[in-house]
Amino acid sequence: MGIGVSEDHEALADAVRGWADRAGLRDSARAALEAPESRPAWFADLGRQGLLGLHLAEEAGGSGAGGVELAVSVEELARGFAHGPSLPTVLASLVLSKAGGTAAKEQLPPLADGSTTAALALGCGSLTAVSDADGVSVSGAVRPVLGGGLADLLVLGARDGDEQVWFVVDAAHVAVTPLAGMDGTRRPAEIVLDAVRIPESHLLPGLTEDEV
């Protein structure tokens, strides 16, 4: 099914393309191929331009525009070689916005304004969770996690018996090992947790693996 693109969408595409050119995204991507992985200098401005929160509700720090606007923006950013944490942060915020609850309310505003970066694991890997009355304890590893090496916040899933548990965790509480990847400007990582305590407020009980 095609997506109806209006004049407003075309104007948005032109605006994003112009910003990407002015911010020097292509030159930044070339430099990133030869340099240690780091957050691009233009990333904070991506948030100030509102391009990290197009899909998010206004109360979550976004503009409430919607999925079509996000698709238009992501396409233009990809055309401009927006690298580093841009796409991983948007993907993680999409999942958090779908989950809702305490974690989303706390974490979405800084993701939308670019002050926090995030990454999403699309599978559980060997992560296992042990539940108790106040949350879970998670151990194991998952790889590859796109943009994991530059993430402040990680959205992960773990197996708890026959069930899945999805949660958010601060990257400072896990071990992150960068991996080689085909795209040298957006590198994957392995994420390892060793009995990391995840409080109930950081759980995402409404998510399933199919939805992620």
Short mmCIF file of C-alpha atoms in Angstrom, two decimals:
data_model
loop_
_atom_site.label_atom_id
_atom_site.label_comp_id
_atom_site.label_asym_id
_atom_site.label_seq_id
_atom_site.Cartn_x
_atom_site.Cartn_y
_atom_site.Cartn_z
CA MET A 1 0.00 0.00 0.00
CA GLY A 2 1.38 3.37 -0.98
CA ILE A 3 1.75 6.33 1.35
CA GLY A 4 -0.02 9.52 0.33
CA VAL A 5 2.54 12.33 0.28
CA SER A 6 1.10 15.82 0.49
CA GLU A 7 2.61 19.22 -0.21
CA ASP A 8 3.28 19.53 3.51
CA HIS A 9 5.28 16.30 3.41
CA GLU A 10 7.26 17.56 0.43
CA ALA A 11 7.99 20.77 2.35
CA LEU A 12 9.14 18.72 5.33
CA ALA A 13 11.45 16.67 3.10
CA ASP A 14 12.94 19.87 1.67
CA ALA A 15 13.47 21.27 5.16
CA VAL A 16 15.17 18.11 6.45
CA ARG A 17 17.34 17.90 3.33
CA GLY A 18 18.39 21.51 3.75
CA TRP A 19 19.24 21.03 7.40
CA ALA A 20 21.29 17.90 6.62
CA ASP A 21 23.29 19.79 4.01
CA ARG A 22 23.92 22.75 6.32
CA ALA A 23 24.91 20.47 9.21
CA GLY A 24 27.48 18.67 7.04
CA LEU A 25 26.17 15.17 7.62
CA ARG A 26 27.95 13.65 4.61
CA ASP A 27 31.35 15.01 5.66
CA SER A 28 30.65 13.84 9.21
CA ALA A 29 29.86 10.32 7.96
CA ARG A 30 33.10 10.17 5.96
CA ALA A 31 35.09 11.22 9.03
CA ALA A 32 33.31 8.63 11.17
CA LEU A 33 34.66 5.82 8.99
CA GLU A 34 38.20 6.54 10.15
CA ALA A 35 37.56 7.70 13.73
CA PRO A 36 36.65 6.05 17.04
CA GLU A 37 32.90 5.85 17.48
CA SER A 38 31.48 9.00 19.05
CA ARG A 39 28.27 11.02 19.14
CA PRO A 40 28.22 13.36 16.11
CA ALA A 41 28.43 17.07 16.82
CA TRP A 42 25.16 17.66 14.97
CA PHE A 43 23.10 15.15 17.00
CA ALA A 44 21.84 17.63 19.60
CA ASP A 45 20.65 19.93 16.83
CA LEU A 46 18.68 17.01 15.36
CA GLY A 47 16.66 17.10 18.58
CA ARG A 48 16.35 20.90 18.56
CA GLN A 49 14.96 20.68 15.03
CA GLY A 50 12.26 18.34 16.35
CA LEU A 51 13.31 15.51 14.05
CA LEU A 52 13.74 12.94 16.84
CA GLY A 53 10.20 13.38 18.11
CA LEU A 54 8.00 13.79 15.04
CA HIS A 55 6.16 10.56 15.89
CA LEU A 56 5.77 11.28 19.60
CA ALA A 57 2.85 12.93 21.36
CA GLU A 58 3.33 16.50 22.56
CA GLU A 59 3.16 15.43 26.21
CA ALA A 60 6.12 13.12 25.50
CA GLY A 61 8.18 15.98 24.09
CA GLY A 62 7.31 15.37 20.44
CA SER A 63 5.28 17.23 17.86
CA GLY A 64 2.48 14.68 17.49
CA ALA A 65 2.91 14.66 13.71
CA GLY A 66 2.67 10.94 12.99
CA GLY A 67 4.25 8.01 11.18
CA VAL A 68 4.18 9.41 7.65
CA GLU A 69 6.07 12.51 8.74
CA LEU A 70 8.60 10.33 10.53
CA ALA A 71 9.05 8.20 7.39
CA VAL A 72 9.64 11.32 5.28
CA SER A 73 12.20 12.62 7.77
CA VAL A 74 14.03 9.30 8.13
CA GLU A 75 14.25 8.94 4.35
CA GLU A 76 15.85 12.35 3.99
CA LEU A 77 18.21 11.77 6.90
CA ALA A 78 19.28 8.49 5.32
CA ARG A 79 19.85 10.31 2.03
CA GLY A 80 22.09 12.70 3.93
CA PHE A 81 23.99 9.86 5.69
CA ALA A 82 22.78 10.62 9.20
CA HIS A 83 24.88 8.15 11.17
CA GLY A 84 25.62 7.33 14.79
CA PRO A 85 22.70 7.19 17.24
CA SER A 86 20.03 8.88 15.11
CA LEU A 87 18.16 5.84 13.75
CA PRO A 88 18.69 3.65 16.87
CA THR A 89 17.30 6.42 19.09
CA VAL A 90 14.21 6.84 16.92
CA LEU A 91 13.59 3.07 16.85
CA ALA A 92 13.90 2.82 20.63
CA SER A 93 11.54 5.75 21.17
CA LEU A 94 9.00 4.16 18.83
CA VAL A 95 8.94 1.03 20.98
CA LEU A 96 8.76 3.02 24.21
CA SER A 97 5.87 5.10 22.89
CA LYS A 98 4.01 1.89 22.02
CA ALA A 99 4.67 0.48 25.49
CA GLY A 100 3.55 3.57 27.40
CA GLY A 101 3.66 3.54 31.19
CA THR A 102 6.17 4.95 33.63
CA ALA A 103 9.29 4.18 31.60
CA ALA A 104 7.95 5.94 28.51
CA LYS A 105 6.79 8.97 30.50
CA GLU A 106 10.25 9.37 32.03
CA GLN A 107 12.46 8.52 29.07
CA LEU A 108 10.71 9.85 25.96
CA PRO A 109 11.23 13.62 26.52
CA PRO A 110 15.06 13.40 26.68
CA LEU A 111 15.04 11.08 23.66
CA ALA A 112 12.93 13.58 21.74
CA ASP A 113 15.16 16.57 22.52
CA GLY A 114 18.42 14.72 21.79
CA SER A 115 19.86 14.92 25.29
CA THR A 116 19.69 11.11 25.59
CA THR A 117 20.53 8.44 23.02
CA ALA A 118 19.09 4.94 22.92
CA ALA A 119 19.32 1.60 21.15
CA LEU A 120 16.97 -1.34 20.71
CA ALA A 121 17.77 -5.06 20.66
CA LEU A 122 15.46 -6.83 18.19
CA GLY A 123 15.88 -10.19 19.92
CA CYS A 124 16.51 -11.55 23.39
CA GLY A 125 19.80 -13.33 22.67
CA SER A 126 20.74 -15.32 25.78
CA LEU A 127 19.21 -12.77 28.19
CA THR A 128 17.18 -14.43 30.93
CA ALA A 129 15.12 -12.79 33.65
CA VAL A 130 14.22 -13.94 37.15
CA SER A 131 11.10 -12.23 38.49
CA ASP A 132 10.34 -11.13 42.03
CA ALA A 133 7.75 -8.90 43.63
CA ASP A 134 9.46 -5.64 42.63
CA GLY A 135 10.89 -6.32 39.17
CA VAL A 136 13.38 -8.69 37.57
CA SER A 137 17.05 -9.57 37.62
CA VAL A 138 18.58 -10.07 34.17
CA SER A 139 21.71 -11.92 33.06
CA GLY A 140 23.14 -12.94 29.69
CA ALA A 141 24.08 -11.31 26.42
CA VAL A 142 22.48 -10.04 23.24
CA ARG A 143 24.10 -9.14 19.92
CA PRO A 144 24.21 -7.34 17.59
CA VAL A 145 22.55 -4.19 18.96
CA LEU A 146 22.68 -1.43 16.37
CA GLY A 147 24.11 1.74 17.90
CA GLY A 148 24.59 0.05 21.27
CA GLY A 149 28.00 1.59 21.79
CA LEU A 150 26.62 5.14 21.70
CA ALA A 151 23.42 4.53 23.67
CA ASP A 152 22.70 6.07 27.06
CA LEU A 153 19.58 3.91 27.34
CA LEU A 154 18.90 0.38 26.10
CA VAL A 155 15.56 -1.24 25.30
CA LEU A 156 16.04 -5.00 25.76
CA GLY A 157 14.06 -8.20 25.99
CA ALA A 158 14.77 -11.30 28.12
CA ARG A 159 13.28 -14.74 28.57
CA ASP A 160 11.49 -15.48 31.84
CA GLY A 161 10.59 -19.12 31.44
CA ASP A 162 8.18 -19.31 28.49
CA GLU A 163 7.44 -15.59 28.68
CA GLN A 164 9.28 -12.53 27.45
CA VAL A 165 10.08 -9.49 29.56
CA TRP A 166 10.90 -6.18 27.89
CA PHE A 167 12.55 -3.37 29.80
CA VAL A 168 14.73 -0.28 29.68
CA VAL A 169 18.11 -0.10 31.37
CA ASP A 170 20.79 2.56 31.74
CA ALA A 171 23.85 1.67 29.64
CA ALA A 172 26.04 2.43 32.66
CA HIS A 173 24.67 -0.73 34.32
CA VAL A 174 25.68 -3.13 31.53
CA ALA A 175 28.85 -4.16 29.70
CA VAL A 176 29.03 -2.89 26.12
CA THR A 177 31.49 -4.35 23.61
CA PRO A 178 31.67 -2.74 20.14
CA LEU A 179 31.53 -5.16 17.20
CA ALA A 180 32.65 -4.94 13.61
CA GLY A 181 29.84 -4.25 11.16
CA MET A 182 29.26 -3.62 7.48
CA ASP A 183 28.40 0.03 8.15
CA GLY A 184 31.40 1.70 9.71
CA THR A 185 29.37 4.81 10.55
CA ARG A 186 26.78 2.98 12.65
CA ARG A 187 28.42 0.15 14.53
CA PRO A 188 26.73 -2.68 16.43
CA ALA A 189 27.62 -3.85 19.92
CA GLU A 190 27.23 -6.79 22.27
CA ILE A 191 25.36 -6.02 25.49
CA VAL A 192 26.06 -8.17 28.57
CA LEU A 193 24.10 -8.06 31.84
CA ASP A 194 25.26 -9.76 35.02
CA ALA A 195 22.36 -10.02 37.46
CA VAL A 196 21.30 -6.45 36.66
CA ARG A 197 18.33 -5.38 38.73
CA ILE A 198 15.44 -3.93 36.71
CA PRO A 199 12.78 -2.24 38.85
CA GLU A 200 9.12 -2.63 37.99
CA SER A 201 8.98 0.99 36.80
CA HIS A 202 11.42 0.12 33.99
CA LEU A 203 9.47 -2.90 32.73
CA LEU A 204 7.46 -2.72 29.50
CA PRO A 205 4.72 -5.29 30.14
CA GLY A 206 2.61 -4.38 27.11
CA LEU A 207 5.22 -5.45 24.54
CA THR A 208 5.72 -8.77 22.79
CA GLU A 209 8.50 -9.93 20.47
CA ASP A 210 6.14 -9.67 17.48
CA GLU A 211 5.33 -6.06 18.31
CA VAL A 212 9.00 -5.14 18.65
#
